[in-house]
mmCIF file of C-alpha atoms and ligand atoms in Angstrom:
data_model
loop_
_atom_site.group_PDB
_atom_site.id
_atom_site.type_symbol
_atom_site.label_atom_id
_atom_site.label_comp_id
_atom_site.label_asym_id
_atom_site.label_seq_id
_atom_site.Cartn_x
_atom_site.Cartn_y
_atom_site.Cartn_z
ATOM 1 C CA UNK A 1 4.091 24.147 10.334
ATOM 2 C CA UNK A 2 2.649 20.648 10.610
ATOM 3 C CA UNK A 3 6.033 18.929 10.359
ATOM 4 C CA UNK A 4 7.436 20.938 13.271
ATOM 5 C CA UNK A 5 4.274 20.267 15.285
ATOM 6 C CA UNK A 6 4.589 16.544 14.596
ATOM 7 C CA UNK A 7 8.237 16.591 15.670
ATOM 8 C CA UNK A 8 7.235 18.331 18.912
ATOM 9 C CA UNK A 9 4.681 15.610 19.553
ATOM 10 C CA UNK A 10 7.304 12.934 18.901
ATOM 11 C CA UNK A 11 9.707 14.666 21.288
ATOM 12 C CA UNK A 12 7.073 14.753 24.009
ATOM 13 C CA UNK A 13 5.898 11.169 23.588
ATOM 14 C CA UNK A 14 7.407 8.284 25.497
ATOM 15 C CA UNK A 15 5.436 5.463 23.893
ATOM 16 C CA UNK A 16 4.607 5.438 20.187
ATOM 17 C CA UNK A 17 2.698 3.018 17.965
ATOM 18 C CA UNK A 18 3.269 2.884 14.201
ATOM 19 C CA UNK A 19 0.440 1.597 11.986
ATOM 20 C CA UNK A 20 -0.301 1.232 8.298
ATOM 21 C CA UNK A 21 -3.098 -0.002 6.038
ATOM 22 C CA UNK A 22 -4.394 -3.574 5.936
ATOM 23 C CA UNK A 23 -3.017 -5.878 3.223
ATOM 24 C CA UNK A 24 0.196 -3.849 3.355
ATOM 25 C CA UNK A 25 2.110 -3.316 0.122
ATOM 26 C CA UNK A 26 5.796 -2.412 -0.080
ATOM 27 C CA UNK A 27 5.139 1.272 0.563
ATOM 28 C CA UNK A 28 3.086 0.496 3.672
ATOM 29 C CA UNK A 29 5.701 -1.951 4.983
ATOM 30 C CA UNK A 30 8.637 0.273 4.013
ATOM 31 C CA UNK A 31 7.192 3.411 5.603
ATOM 32 C CA UNK A 32 6.082 1.643 8.789
ATOM 33 C CA UNK A 33 9.508 0.059 9.282
ATOM 34 C CA UNK A 34 11.399 3.231 8.308
ATOM 35 C CA UNK A 35 9.360 5.120 10.914
ATOM 36 C CA UNK A 36 9.921 2.361 13.469
ATOM 37 C CA UNK A 37 13.706 2.410 12.928
ATOM 38 C CA UNK A 38 13.723 6.225 12.972
ATOM 39 C CA UNK A 39 11.875 6.384 16.303
ATOM 40 C CA UNK A 40 14.241 3.793 17.768
ATOM 41 C CA UNK A 41 17.062 6.138 16.806
ATOM 42 C CA UNK A 42 15.332 8.761 18.971
ATOM 43 C CA UNK A 43 15.205 6.215 21.840
ATOM 44 C CA UNK A 44 11.412 6.037 21.853
ATOM 45 C CA UNK A 45 9.506 3.071 23.231
ATOM 46 C CA UNK A 46 7.982 2.137 19.900
ATOM 47 C CA UNK A 47 5.783 -0.695 18.648
ATOM 48 C CA UNK A 48 5.059 -1.338 14.990
ATOM 49 C CA UNK A 49 1.858 -3.357 14.673
ATOM 50 C CA UNK A 50 1.151 -5.176 11.403
ATOM 51 C CA UNK A 51 -1.056 -8.239 11.909
ATOM 52 C CA UNK A 52 -0.371 -9.872 8.522
ATOM 53 C CA UNK A 53 2.052 -9.283 5.659
ATOM 54 C CA UNK A 54 3.643 -11.119 2.755
ATOM 55 C CA UNK A 55 6.853 -12.984 3.475
ATOM 56 C CA UNK A 56 8.470 -11.223 0.496
ATOM 57 C CA UNK A 57 9.056 -8.375 2.982
ATOM 58 C CA UNK A 58 10.991 -10.525 5.451
ATOM 59 C CA UNK A 59 14.287 -8.982 4.306
ATOM 60 C CA UNK A 60 13.282 -5.532 5.591
ATOM 61 C CA UNK A 61 15.199 -4.274 8.650
ATOM 62 C CA UNK A 62 12.910 -4.388 11.686
ATOM 63 C CA UNK A 63 10.596 -7.191 10.518
ATOM 64 C CA UNK A 64 11.450 -9.513 13.462
ATOM 65 C CA UNK A 65 10.254 -6.781 15.850
ATOM 66 C CA UNK A 66 6.832 -6.358 14.208
ATOM 67 C CA UNK A 67 4.010 -7.075 16.659
ATOM 68 C CA UNK A 68 0.566 -8.513 16.008
ATOM 69 C CA UNK A 69 -0.878 -6.890 19.132
ATOM 70 C CA UNK A 70 0.115 -3.913 21.260
ATOM 71 C CA UNK A 71 -0.573 -2.031 24.480
ATOM 72 C CA UNK A 72 -3.924 -0.501 25.398
ATOM 73 C CA UNK A 73 -2.772 3.081 25.146
ATOM 74 C CA UNK A 74 0.147 4.943 23.588
ATOM 75 C CA UNK A 75 1.176 8.587 23.936
ATOM 76 C CA UNK A 76 1.336 8.897 20.171
ATOM 77 C CA UNK A 77 0.069 6.956 17.148
ATOM 78 C CA UNK A 78 1.545 7.466 13.681
ATOM 79 C CA UNK A 79 -0.253 6.040 10.624
ATOM 80 C CA UNK A 80 1.674 5.910 7.343
ATOM 81 C CA UNK A 81 0.500 5.312 3.738
ATOM 82 C CA UNK A 82 -3.104 5.111 4.905
ATOM 83 C CA UNK A 83 -5.907 7.285 3.492
ATOM 84 C CA UNK A 84 -8.695 6.467 5.880
ATOM 85 C CA UNK A 85 -9.231 4.941 9.348
ATOM 86 C CA UNK A 86 -11.400 2.282 7.661
ATOM 87 C CA UNK A 87 -8.185 0.904 6.195
ATOM 88 C CA UNK A 88 -6.710 0.455 9.675
ATOM 89 C CA UNK A 89 -9.156 -2.444 9.758
ATOM 90 C CA UNK A 90 -8.801 -4.612 12.863
ATOM 91 C CA UNK A 91 -6.236 -2.435 14.612
ATOM 92 C CA UNK A 92 -7.923 0.982 14.511
ATOM 93 C CA UNK A 93 -8.287 0.945 18.338
ATOM 94 C CA UNK A 94 -4.545 1.460 18.768
ATOM 95 C CA UNK A 95 -4.940 4.615 16.733
ATOM 96 C CA UNK A 96 -8.133 5.855 18.337
ATOM 97 C CA UNK A 97 -6.903 5.197 21.908
ATOM 98 C CA UNK A 98 -3.624 7.085 21.480
ATOM 99 C CA UNK A 99 -3.409 10.494 23.184
ATOM 100 C CA UNK A 100 -2.177 12.164 19.989
ATOM 101 C CA UNK A 101 -2.776 10.962 16.422
ATOM 102 C CA UNK A 102 -0.546 11.700 13.439
ATOM 103 C CA UNK A 103 -0.675 10.567 9.851
ATOM 104 C CA UNK A 104 1.706 10.891 6.918
ATOM 105 C CA UNK A 105 0.286 9.905 3.550
ATOM 106 C CA UNK A 106 0.194 10.485 -0.205
ATOM 107 C CA UNK A 107 -3.388 9.514 -1.199
ATOM 108 C CA UNK A 108 -5.413 12.259 -2.903
ATOM 109 C CA UNK A 109 -8.568 10.877 -1.280
ATOM 110 C CA UNK A 110 -7.124 11.157 2.248
ATOM 111 C CA UNK A 111 -9.833 11.969 4.803
ATOM 112 C CA UNK A 112 -7.512 13.948 7.146
ATOM 113 C CA UNK A 113 -8.426 11.637 10.014
ATOM 114 C CA UNK A 114 -5.650 12.479 12.514
ATOM 115 C CA UNK A 115 -4.895 15.409 14.825
ATOM 116 C CA UNK A 116 -1.888 16.207 12.617
ATOM 117 C CA UNK A 117 -2.134 15.313 8.922
ATOM 118 C CA UNK A 118 0.841 15.600 6.585
ATOM 119 C CA UNK A 119 -0.465 14.598 3.139
ATOM 120 C CA UNK A 120 1.315 15.156 -0.177
ATOM 121 C CA UNK A 121 -0.748 13.657 -3.019
ATOM 122 C CA UNK A 122 1.924 14.564 -5.585
ATOM 123 C CA UNK A 123 4.396 12.141 -4.060
ATOM 124 C CA UNK A 124 4.337 8.815 -5.959
ATOM 125 C CA UNK A 125 5.103 6.913 -2.732
ATOM 126 C CA UNK A 126 4.614 7.744 0.925
ATOM 127 C CA UNK A 127 8.233 6.644 1.323
ATOM 128 C CA UNK A 128 9.296 9.532 -0.914
ATOM 129 C CA UNK A 129 7.746 11.924 1.626
ATOM 130 C CA UNK A 130 9.720 10.282 4.433
ATOM 131 C CA UNK A 131 12.988 10.649 2.504
ATOM 132 C CA UNK A 132 12.544 14.403 3.022
ATOM 133 C CA UNK A 133 10.775 14.422 6.376
ATOM 134 C CA UNK A 134 13.184 12.261 8.404
ATOM 135 C CA UNK A 135 16.296 14.398 7.687
ATOM 136 C CA UNK A 136 14.166 17.508 8.333
ATOM 137 C CA UNK A 137 13.653 16.062 11.814
ATOM 138 C CA UNK A 138 17.419 15.474 12.122
ATOM 139 C CA UNK A 139 16.983 11.721 11.871
ATOM 140 C CA UNK A 140 19.806 10.058 10.005
ATOM 141 C CA UNK A 141 18.800 7.931 7.022
ATOM 142 C CA UNK A 142 20.875 4.866 7.773
ATOM 143 C CA UNK A 143 21.342 2.013 5.306
ATOM 144 C CA UNK A 144 18.532 0.168 7.154
ATOM 145 C CA UNK A 145 16.063 3.057 6.948
ATOM 146 C CA UNK A 146 17.131 3.663 3.341
ATOM 147 C CA UNK A 147 16.363 0.037 2.448
ATOM 148 C CA UNK A 148 12.841 0.435 3.837
ATOM 149 C CA UNK A 149 12.294 3.708 1.990
ATOM 150 C CA UNK A 150 13.624 2.475 -1.342
ATOM 151 C CA UNK A 151 11.300 -0.536 -1.029
ATOM 152 C CA UNK A 152 8.341 1.842 -0.728
ATOM 153 C CA UNK A 153 9.483 3.916 -3.686
ATOM 154 C CA UNK A 154 10.204 0.908 -5.896
ATOM 155 C CA UNK A 155 6.891 -0.848 -5.208
ATOM 156 C CA UNK A 156 4.605 2.198 -5.478
ATOM 157 C CA UNK A 157 6.259 3.327 -8.731
ATOM 158 C CA UNK A 158 6.327 -0.174 -10.251
ATOM 159 C CA UNK A 159 10.116 0.064 -10.402
ATOM 160 C CA UNK A 160 10.276 3.759 -11.423
ATOM 161 C CA UNK A 161 7.900 3.310 -14.357
ATOM 162 C CA UNK A 162 4.566 4.845 -13.321
ATOM 163 C CA UNK A 163 3.558 8.305 -14.447
ATOM 164 C CA UNK A 164 3.712 9.731 -10.914
ATOM 165 C CA UNK A 165 7.514 9.406 -10.865
ATOM 166 C CA UNK A 166 9.226 12.781 -10.451
ATOM 167 C CA UNK A 167 12.824 13.866 -10.934
ATOM 168 C CA UNK A 168 13.079 13.830 -7.137
ATOM 169 C CA UNK A 169 12.240 10.113 -7.154
ATOM 170 C CA UNK A 170 15.490 9.459 -9.023
ATOM 171 C CA UNK A 171 17.460 11.967 -6.947
ATOM 172 C CA UNK A 172 16.278 10.271 -3.758
ATOM 173 C CA UNK A 173 16.994 6.821 -5.138
ATOM 174 C CA UNK A 174 20.522 7.915 -6.097
ATOM 175 C CA UNK A 175 21.005 9.385 -2.628
ATOM 176 C CA UNK A 176 19.762 6.176 -0.975
ATOM 177 C CA UNK A 177 22.195 4.176 -3.108
ATOM 178 C CA UNK A 178 24.991 6.358 -1.775
ATOM 179 C CA UNK A 179 23.869 5.312 1.707
ATOM 180 C CA UNK A 180 24.686 1.733 0.743
ATOM 181 C CA UNK A 181 21.194 0.493 -0.096
ATOM 182 C CA UNK A 182 21.284 -2.510 -2.415
ATOM 183 C CA UNK A 183 18.785 -1.586 -5.144
ATOM 184 C CA UNK A 184 18.967 -4.857 -7.058
ATOM 185 C CA UNK A 185 18.351 -6.811 -3.867
ATOM 186 C CA UNK A 186 15.279 -4.716 -3.050
ATOM 187 C CA UNK A 187 14.058 -4.997 -6.640
ATOM 188 C CA UNK A 188 14.447 -8.762 -6.724
ATOM 189 C CA UNK A 189 12.699 -9.254 -3.374
ATOM 190 C CA UNK A 190 9.668 -7.081 -3.975
ATOM 191 C CA UNK A 191 9.134 -6.918 -7.736
ATOM 192 C CA UNK A 192 10.703 -9.955 -9.329
ATOM 193 C CA UNK A 193 10.514 -12.992 -7.081
ATOM 194 C CA UNK A 194 7.040 -14.498 -6.746
ATOM 195 C CA UNK A 195 6.110 -17.396 -4.487
ATOM 196 C CA UNK A 196 5.031 -20.609 -6.184
ATOM 197 C CA UNK A 197 1.476 -20.030 -4.898
ATOM 198 C CA UNK A 198 1.449 -16.558 -6.390
ATOM 199 C CA UNK A 199 2.661 -17.959 -9.704
ATOM 200 C CA UNK A 200 -0.141 -20.544 -9.684
ATOM 201 C CA UNK A 201 -2.771 -17.911 -8.811
ATOM 202 C CA UNK A 202 -1.526 -15.753 -11.688
ATOM 203 C CA UNK A 203 -1.833 -18.723 -14.010
ATOM 204 C CA UNK A 204 -5.456 -19.302 -12.936
ATOM 205 C CA UNK A 205 -6.334 -15.610 -13.244
ATOM 206 C CA UNK A 206 -4.644 -15.345 -16.635
ATOM 207 C CA UNK A 207 -6.603 -18.289 -18.029
ATOM 208 C CA UNK A 208 -9.840 -16.647 -16.909
ATOM 209 C CA UNK A 209 -9.081 -13.179 -18.194
ATOM 210 C CA UNK A 210 -11.804 -11.704 -20.385
ATOM 211 C CA UNK A 211 -11.876 -8.529 -22.449
ATOM 212 C CA UNK A 212 -14.854 -6.182 -22.707
ATOM 213 C CA UNK A 213 -15.689 -2.986 -24.600
ATOM 214 C CA UNK A 214 -13.486 -3.659 -27.619
ATOM 215 C CA UNK A 215 -10.618 -4.753 -25.454
ATOM 216 C CA UNK A 216 -10.522 -1.566 -23.368
ATOM 217 C CA UNK A 217 -11.496 -3.384 -20.163
ATOM 218 C CA UNK A 218 -9.741 -6.516 -18.906
ATOM 219 C CA UNK A 219 -11.435 -8.540 -16.164
ATOM 220 C CA UNK A 220 -10.355 -11.494 -14.077
ATOM 221 C CA UNK A 221 -10.847 -12.948 -10.592
ATOM 222 C CA UNK A 222 -9.797 -15.571 -8.071
ATOM 223 C CA UNK A 223 -12.018 -17.433 -5.621
ATOM 224 C CA UNK A 224 -11.477 -18.666 -2.064
ATOM 225 C CA UNK A 225 -11.209 -22.198 -3.491
ATOM 226 C CA UNK A 226 -8.431 -21.081 -5.857
ATOM 227 C CA UNK A 227 -6.483 -19.698 -2.917
ATOM 228 C CA UNK A 228 -6.983 -22.895 -0.942
ATOM 229 C CA UNK A 229 -5.973 -25.063 -3.892
ATOM 230 C CA UNK A 230 -2.587 -23.321 -4.235
ATOM 231 C CA UNK A 231 -2.144 -22.826 -0.454
ATOM 232 C CA UNK A 232 -2.011 -19.068 -0.962
ATOM 233 C CA UNK A 233 -0.727 -16.781 1.767
ATOM 234 C CA UNK A 234 -1.205 -13.060 2.395
ATOM 235 C CA UNK A 235 0.006 -11.069 -0.586
ATOM 236 C CA UNK A 236 0.091 -13.929 -3.097
ATOM 237 C CA UNK A 237 -2.645 -12.151 -5.085
ATOM 238 C CA UNK A 238 -0.663 -8.869 -5.363
ATOM 239 C CA UNK A 239 0.145 -7.927 -8.932
ATOM 240 C CA UNK A 240 -2.499 -10.089 -10.637
ATOM 241 C CA UNK A 241 -4.345 -6.919 -11.692
ATOM 242 C CA UNK A 242 -1.283 -5.872 -13.746
ATOM 243 C CA UNK A 243 -1.610 -8.862 -16.088
ATOM 244 C CA UNK A 244 -4.674 -7.372 -17.808
ATOM 245 C CA UNK A 245 -3.432 -3.809 -17.631
ATOM 246 C CA UNK A 246 -0.338 -4.581 -19.645
ATOM 247 C CA UNK A 247 -2.214 -5.893 -22.681
ATOM 248 C CA UNK A 248 -2.207 -3.550 -25.672
ATOM 249 C CA UNK A 249 -5.447 -1.573 -25.989
ATOM 250 C CA UNK A 250 -6.544 -2.104 -22.379
ATOM 251 C CA UNK A 251 -7.373 1.101 -20.516
ATOM 252 C CA UNK A 252 -8.790 -0.378 -17.299
ATOM 253 C CA UNK A 253 -7.930 -3.679 -15.658
ATOM 254 C CA UNK A 254 -10.326 -5.072 -13.043
ATOM 255 C CA UNK A 255 -9.382 -7.827 -10.625
ATOM 256 C CA UNK A 256 -11.669 -9.372 -8.005
ATOM 257 C CA UNK A 257 -10.555 -11.458 -5.082
ATOM 258 C CA UNK A 258 -13.222 -13.356 -3.178
ATOM 259 C CA UNK A 259 -12.892 -12.645 0.545
ATOM 260 C CA UNK A 260 -12.920 -15.161 3.375
ATOM 261 C CA UNK A 261 -16.161 -13.807 4.877
ATOM 262 C CA UNK A 262 -17.937 -13.212 1.546
ATOM 263 C CA UNK A 263 -17.810 -10.263 -0.772
ATOM 264 C CA UNK A 264 -15.022 -9.188 -3.087
ATOM 265 C CA UNK A 265 -11.896 -7.057 -2.801
ATOM 266 C CA UNK A 266 -11.703 -5.034 -6.010
ATOM 267 C CA UNK A 267 -8.509 -3.732 -7.608
ATOM 268 C CA UNK A 268 -8.630 -1.312 -10.530
ATOM 269 C CA UNK A 269 -5.744 -0.048 -12.645
ATOM 270 C CA UNK A 270 -5.809 2.337 -15.603
ATOM 271 C CA UNK A 271 -3.215 3.126 -18.226
ATOM 272 C CA UNK A 272 -3.944 6.560 -19.583
ATOM 273 C CA UNK A 273 -7.030 8.670 -18.924
ATOM 274 C CA UNK A 274 -9.559 6.898 -16.657
ATOM 275 C CA UNK A 275 -9.567 8.024 -13.016
ATOM 276 C CA UNK A 276 -10.130 4.691 -11.261
ATOM 277 C CA UNK A 277 -10.084 6.363 -7.847
ATOM 278 C CA UNK A 278 -13.364 8.101 -8.820
ATOM 279 C CA UNK A 279 -14.889 4.741 -9.756
ATOM 280 C CA UNK A 280 -13.790 3.132 -6.473
ATOM 281 C CA UNK A 281 -15.037 6.097 -4.440
ATOM 282 C CA UNK A 282 -18.539 5.284 -5.686
ATOM 283 C CA UNK A 283 -18.182 1.870 -4.043
ATOM 284 C CA UNK A 284 -16.836 3.275 -0.772
ATOM 285 C CA UNK A 285 -13.142 2.786 -1.602
ATOM 286 C CA UNK A 286 -10.499 5.015 -3.089
ATOM 287 C CA UNK A 287 -6.832 5.177 -4.002
ATOM 288 C CA UNK A 288 -4.941 6.998 -6.729
ATOM 289 C CA UNK A 289 -5.891 8.117 -10.241
ATOM 290 C CA UNK A 290 -4.365 5.038 -11.873
ATOM 291 C CA UNK A 291 -4.475 2.515 -9.009
ATOM 292 C CA UNK A 292 -7.440 2.157 -6.697
ATOM 293 C CA UNK A 293 -9.473 -0.370 -4.783
ATOM 294 C CA UNK A 294 -12.668 -1.002 -2.842
ATOM 295 C CA UNK A 295 -14.578 -3.812 -1.187
ATOM 296 C CA UNK A 296 -18.013 -4.895 -2.418
ATOM 297 C CA UNK A 297 -19.786 -7.021 0.169
ATOM 298 C CA UNK A 298 -23.007 -7.923 -1.621
ATOM 299 C CA UNK A 299 -23.765 -9.737 -4.851
ATOM 300 C CA UNK A 300 -22.574 -12.688 -6.862
ATOM 301 C CA UNK A 301 -19.377 -12.590 -8.882
ATOM 302 C CA UNK A 302 -21.430 -11.837 -12.013
ATOM 303 C CA UNK A 303 -23.352 -9.002 -10.287
ATOM 304 C CA UNK A 304 -20.176 -7.406 -9.000
ATOM 305 C CA UNK A 305 -18.450 -7.768 -12.376
ATOM 306 C CA UNK A 306 -21.397 -6.252 -14.249
ATOM 307 C CA UNK A 307 -21.697 -3.333 -11.822
ATOM 308 C CA UNK A 308 -17.997 -2.504 -12.149
ATOM 309 C CA UNK A 309 -17.967 -2.838 -15.925
ATOM 310 C CA UNK A 310 -21.085 -0.649 -16.233
ATOM 311 C CA UNK A 311 -19.423 2.097 -14.153
ATOM 312 C CA UNK A 312 -16.088 1.803 -15.931
ATOM 313 C CA UNK A 313 -17.754 2.008 -19.373
ATOM 314 C CA UNK A 314 -18.941 5.530 -18.588
ATOM 315 C CA UNK A 315 -15.346 6.724 -18.255
ATOM 316 C CA UNK A 316 -14.104 5.226 -21.536
ATOM 317 C CA UNK A 317 -13.531 7.403 -24.590
HETATM 318 P P1 LIG B 401 -4.873 -2.360 -4.390
HETATM 319 O O1 LIG B 401 -5.697 -2.551 -5.621
HETATM 320 O O2 LIG B 401 -5.445 -3.023 -3.196
HETATM 321 O O3 LIG B 401 -3.436 -2.680 -4.644
HETATM 322 O O4 LIG B 401 -4.921 -0.816 -4.062
HETATM 323 C C1 LIG B 401 -4.560 0.178 -4.961
HETATM 324 C C2 LIG B 401 -4.577 1.529 -4.287
HETATM 325 O O5 LIG B 401 -5.884 1.837 -3.842
HETATM 326 C C3 LIG B 401 -3.684 1.617 -3.057
HETATM 327 O O6 LIG B 401 -3.109 2.900 -3.027
HETATM 328 C C4 LIG B 401 -4.624 1.451 -1.924
HETATM 329 O O7 LIG B 401 -4.169 2.148 -0.791
HETATM 330 C C5 LIG B 401 -5.924 2.019 -2.444
HETATM 331 N N1 LIG B 401 -7.067 1.260 -1.928
HETATM 332 C C6 LIG B 401 -7.289 -0.067 -2.086
HETATM 333 N N2 LIG B 401 -8.439 -0.454 -1.478
HETATM 334 C C7 LIG B 401 -8.956 0.654 -0.910
HETATM 335 C C8 LIG B 401 -10.126 0.916 -0.119
HETATM 336 N N3 LIG B 401 -11.005 -0.040 0.210
HETATM 337 N N4 LIG B 401 -10.322 2.193 0.303
HETATM 338 C C9 LIG B 401 -9.445 3.176 -0.016
HETATM 339 N N5 LIG B 401 -8.333 2.997 -0.758
HETATM 340 C C10 LIG B 401 -8.084 1.751 -1.212
HETATM 341 MN MN1 LIG B 402 -0.051 1.314 0.133
HETATM 342 MN MN1 LIG B 403 1.620 4.195 -1.041
#
C-alpha cells in the first residue's frame, strides 16, 4: 500500500525536503509544518522551504526554521496540499532533483506528479489526511503538530462550515483539542484577525464589487497600485473573494488580483451547484468544486472579466 511504501522511503532517507504550493494558505502551511515537525521526531535531516507566506501564520510551531532556499539534492521530497508541479512555482527544482518524490494531497484535479501519490479528494483539508497518516506511521501527534493540523482543517473548511466537512472532521478536531491544541487561538489567528492592509484592500474591493446575471455572479478586483497604496504583504488579499460569495443570491464570486509581472490571479468560489474547478481548468488552473483558481496572463482587466463571466454564465441555472 502507498502509505507503507512512503513510510519505507522516509525510513531510508537521510535528508528530506518538505514543499507546498505557492501563495500558501493555512492548509499548505499547516501540513508543511506538521510534516516538518513529524520528520524531526524521526530524527531526519529535514528542510521545509516556503519562500513567502503571510505573517498571520507566525504562531505556527516550526515557522522560525522555515527556509527560503535549500540544498541542491535531497534523498526525499514530500509535497503537501499541492495538486500540480506548476504550483511549486519557483522551487520545483528541489522536488525534481530529489532522488524520491512523494506527494500527499486532497485536490480532485491532482495530476499524480510524484513517484508515490497519496491523494484523497474526499478530505476537506490535506491536514485531515495527515491526522490519520501520521499515527499510522507511529508518529505521535504532539500539541505542536496538532496546532499545525487544526490550522489546516480550520482554514480549508472556513471554520467547519463548508460542505466538504465530514463527521471525521469534528472527531479529529475533538481529538486534537484533547492533545492540548488551543482552538480559539488558532481560529483568531487564521480566520478572524486581519492586518490593517488586508482590511483596507477589502474595503477597496468591496466598493468596486459589481453584480452580473441577476445577481448570481459577483465580481471584484484589486490592482498592483491598490496593493502599493495600502503597503500590502503576501496574503493580505486572502479572503476578499468571500465578500461577494456571501451575498444572498450569489452563486459564483469572482476575484481578480493583478500580478506584479502582468496578468491576473483569479479566484472563484461557488455556493451551491456550479463546479468552479471545471471553469478554472479551462484556463489552465484547478482546485475544488466550490473553490478554485487560475492565472490568466493575457488581456486587460475588462477582457479577463468578460471571459470569466461568459464562461461562468454557461454553468448558471
Ligand atoms: P485560491 O482562490 O487561490 O484561494 O485557490 C482556491 C483553490 O484552488 C485552492 O485549493 C488552490 O489550491 C486551487 N488553485 C488556485 N489556483 C490554482 C491554479 N493556478 N492551479 C491549480 N489549482 C489552483
Ligand atoms: Mn491550499
Ligand atoms: Mn488544502
